């Protein structure tokens, strides 16, 4: 019952009226008197009573009129929605079809186009007949959609399409992919089988992309749609000037579907797309569905009306003709609403031929197919129509359905790089008219390499379109010479010989040279001759001495493309040891069978791909600032996405509050190194005094010194514990209090105060330090520290005063000198006198970090230096260790375990000494007690030292292959699928696991995928394979009970899958035909000769007209114009009810 | 129209054609109606212009006064029957129209039997059929036919109908208006006009039982019988008393009108038996016993 559509609102008053009338019993007898004027003088006039009486007198007539109005509205509704459906489907068909069948008289979508003149954009909108485009806002017009191409501010509308202005410099163009094919816009494009389209984003995306990303170019979102309360909006982030997107055939479709989606005109087509095919019966439309509901409603209403008449019609008036009329009117309207059809002879037939133009069919075969189509269309009956769709990887409407469909040569350009039967059937189906007998003839080899034909077959079945198939096949001599496949065992061990074989297919007798490549090195070249059965084989044997994933590729002649295979060679685990010197772990690991490679921090690879061959990386006491930033990103990527292990061995130098917590590795670490307040360290008062004299306005590498000083203060604020009081004072000739000494100053206010400081004036340090000393003396702290940021060049008098203050101040002074001309000797002397340090940075940009580190050092809370007995937590690393004999250690860097991380070793204060967790696909562990220093002497002497670190390395290192996890890549018609099957340790299928995969493609793109369960112990995900070449998938399965498994799998996505599909797939073609009720046509059959259904015509117009006429008759009868009752004038009784 | 039994009741009756209907007034003008009857009625003083032959010389001889003898007119009475056939006359059991027709038929019978001239007109909002008063036995059948063929219909407009009738007929004569007189505008102007035209109206008001004594259940919706499409009136039983008052007042006004002008006035109930109808007419002074 589709009662809740806008048309159903017309029913509501009627239903309410019916209820009212049905509920309202009329208690008052109606009497006719001859002297009403006398009666009138007895009762005062009551307008309400009078109105009610009037209504009651005319209620039947009102009911009848309302009923007829509702019927007419209901009958008009299918026309409107039917047309709207047709209109919303049009854009999804190729542009030619859109032009050929403009929607009849649907209200056009009003579009306001604000552009500086982009030809393709204008054309794509103006040429669409469903749109009414204005280039300037007209007064009094309301626009459904506003297209804003680099315009300033767009007027408000229900839908807004924004194309931002192109940024500088131009960004390289990348391929556009549909990332959300469930979205109506994405679905329209996905159905086209969009070819390779390059687009460059206009602007680097703002970091917050909120909304549904429908299209991407490379990794960048180019089409983002959002729905909010105000309406819908789409951002098309494409540089229309430099990309090929506007040139592609998909662009008009993109614009049309975008505008329709924005205007909200796609709801019905969306509903159609999502409706399961089984529910849709004869009419695959809402029209019929709504009618089915409608006619029941009408029947009920009609019966109710008759019932009411029977009840309230007086005996005198209940004449038979009126009742008969009313019954017939009701029946006619119900029949009309139910969509009664009458057969009117044989249906004329419309046939769409879908011609395969993919690369797997040679040109001769394609020509022969076209000739045959022309021969078949020559035998059409009159009234029949035919059209032609050409398809390869995408589909195009070559000829809309016409009475003269003869085509001598296909003019459409479709990509021959694939066979997309889904797109072909969709284009053909959309090219068919909505009435009459319809049929699709698919001329193809049936080997689909893209799309999922089954979806379109379901639609065709739902719409009652039979699909005939004709097998098109190339003669053996015409088949191309290609590498059909390369075979090799997927898993081998180091030193194990294995066979790589390439299968060549082509015309018998053909010669060629085959080259087998391993990675990027040609290993074998060999001449082959294709045997009589059309195939030839080349094999060679190889063995590898190093573990890793290797790519083998077979290439014919100098053709760069070809087929390949990936071989995973399992061997000893490899570890990358990053340190400036060799540490105690290296020897330990090497002697235990690990392959350890040592590199200096600066020589660390900066690409995650180069790290991927290692099982784990050890950062041995490397301060964060010694690592190149590209390398830290690579390491983060390696851990998170490639599933690598990371062991961070730290000490006081490397683990400080300013180092790792700031960089990209911060989120990887299982511990939080930021300082915390508490009882573990004495309270410290810190005053930062910095120079704001005129020299601070100088620029250093484009940044003013004062700005660096501001940043330094902010950093210092982060680096000290929140409980410690901190004060900030700036000085020139006199001190300027930025923030008085207080714990946890408001960062916001402090920032504003800092920003308000303008450099200027001369320098006098002493007053500022007097102020600082004053503060610190009064503060209730046990340690007092002053951080002076200055160049130290001051007057002699001031310097003398300064010495005095520093000497008597009772605080520790650290100095960070700025400027190459700083008075080094003087500053060092000042600092040394108090036990503080003086820094003279070469690069002033390090000032903030230096300041923060000094503050952290000064606060001193980051380190615990006392003897304690280590305790071991429950963790795989500590399994089997002697818990009773755990060693005593002398100190560690204080940190906190992050939520989700585990402490492997703990201090007496429950601080982590060795903490570990999983991060992304990888694992990370951090040791905070400086393995080389005396702190860890006790641990080094411990008997469990070697097992501890071996187990840590094993836990961290990713196993190359988990035997319980079997990963494979399956080629389906809609692309590659990654399939993972797993067993638990007990041999049962792996269930309820979270299986994730990170796939790295040949061009370095990473895909993050989550596999969905498709059966017991089986997980699957479609894999985007944009380019041919080697892919490496790192698969991580996490089981609910906590265990996890890992698998590294390489596979090769061969180029030219289309050409490797040779020979017709008769079985598939027959299956398509049988599923849709079509036939596999033999050489002499044609689609026009088969049996045809009877044509039917809906006669609701006639029925409705008849009902209207009869309704008039009915009224006439009631009014006494017709079939008047004979009366003798001397009636025996006064009628108790007046005649209507 | 009348059974033999009913006709028998009428045999001894005559129309009480009182003085004004057959005036023997003498004057200078040559009277069109000759009033010279044979029957002595009265004496009156001589006035100049009186026929000298009518002077009773014996009285002059005894009393030395000139007195003339007045004889009752011996002329024919012209009886005009005006029967209301509007839709409102269909009320009642038996309906009022039937009662009115019967009454008209009876009056006609009496008039013809007394060799008076009688004619009949039916009207609703105007005169629908008209039969000139004429004497003779044949007239009775014409009158009965006219009455029989009259069917109720249309709205009533008494004044207009009486004006129309008065425009074509003139006195002297007796005009018996048989109607329910249920009309907001009343009928007084029309009756005045008939009198102006020399006719002597006599009023017979026919009412139905249900009109005299309406029985209402809780609440009723009343519509006008003659205007079924008009606005209905919703009343309840409490209005009945007020209605009775109004009905009495309207009847009283009609009776007052007649009495002040010396016109015969009677009210019959449609369900009353025939003899009671005749008796009411006699009480009203419309009929008289023939001597």
Short mmCIF file of N, CA and C in Angstrom, two decimals, chain A residues 64 416 423 517 935:
data_model
loop_
_atom_site.label_atom_id
_atom_site.label_comp_id
_atom_site.label_asym_id
_atom_site.label_seq_id
_atom_site.Cartn_x
_atom_site.Cartn_y
_atom_site.Cartn_z
N UNK A 64 -19.61 12.21 -2.91
CA UNK A 64 -19.45 11.73 -4.28
C UNK A 64 -18.41 12.54 -5.01
N UNK A 416 38.54 -1.14 -25.91
CA UNK A 416 38.62 -2.57 -26.18
C UNK A 416 39.35 -3.32 -25.07
N UNK A 423 27.68 -3.60 -18.41
CA UNK A 423 27.46 -2.29 -19.02
C UNK A 423 26.70 -2.42 -20.33
N UNK A 517 61.41 -12.54 -16.77
CA UNK A 517 62.07 -11.58 -15.89
C UNK A 517 61.86 -11.99 -14.44
N UNK A 935 72.15 1.50 34.36
CA UNK A 935 70.78 1.22 34.81
C UNK A 935 70.42 -0.25 34.58
#
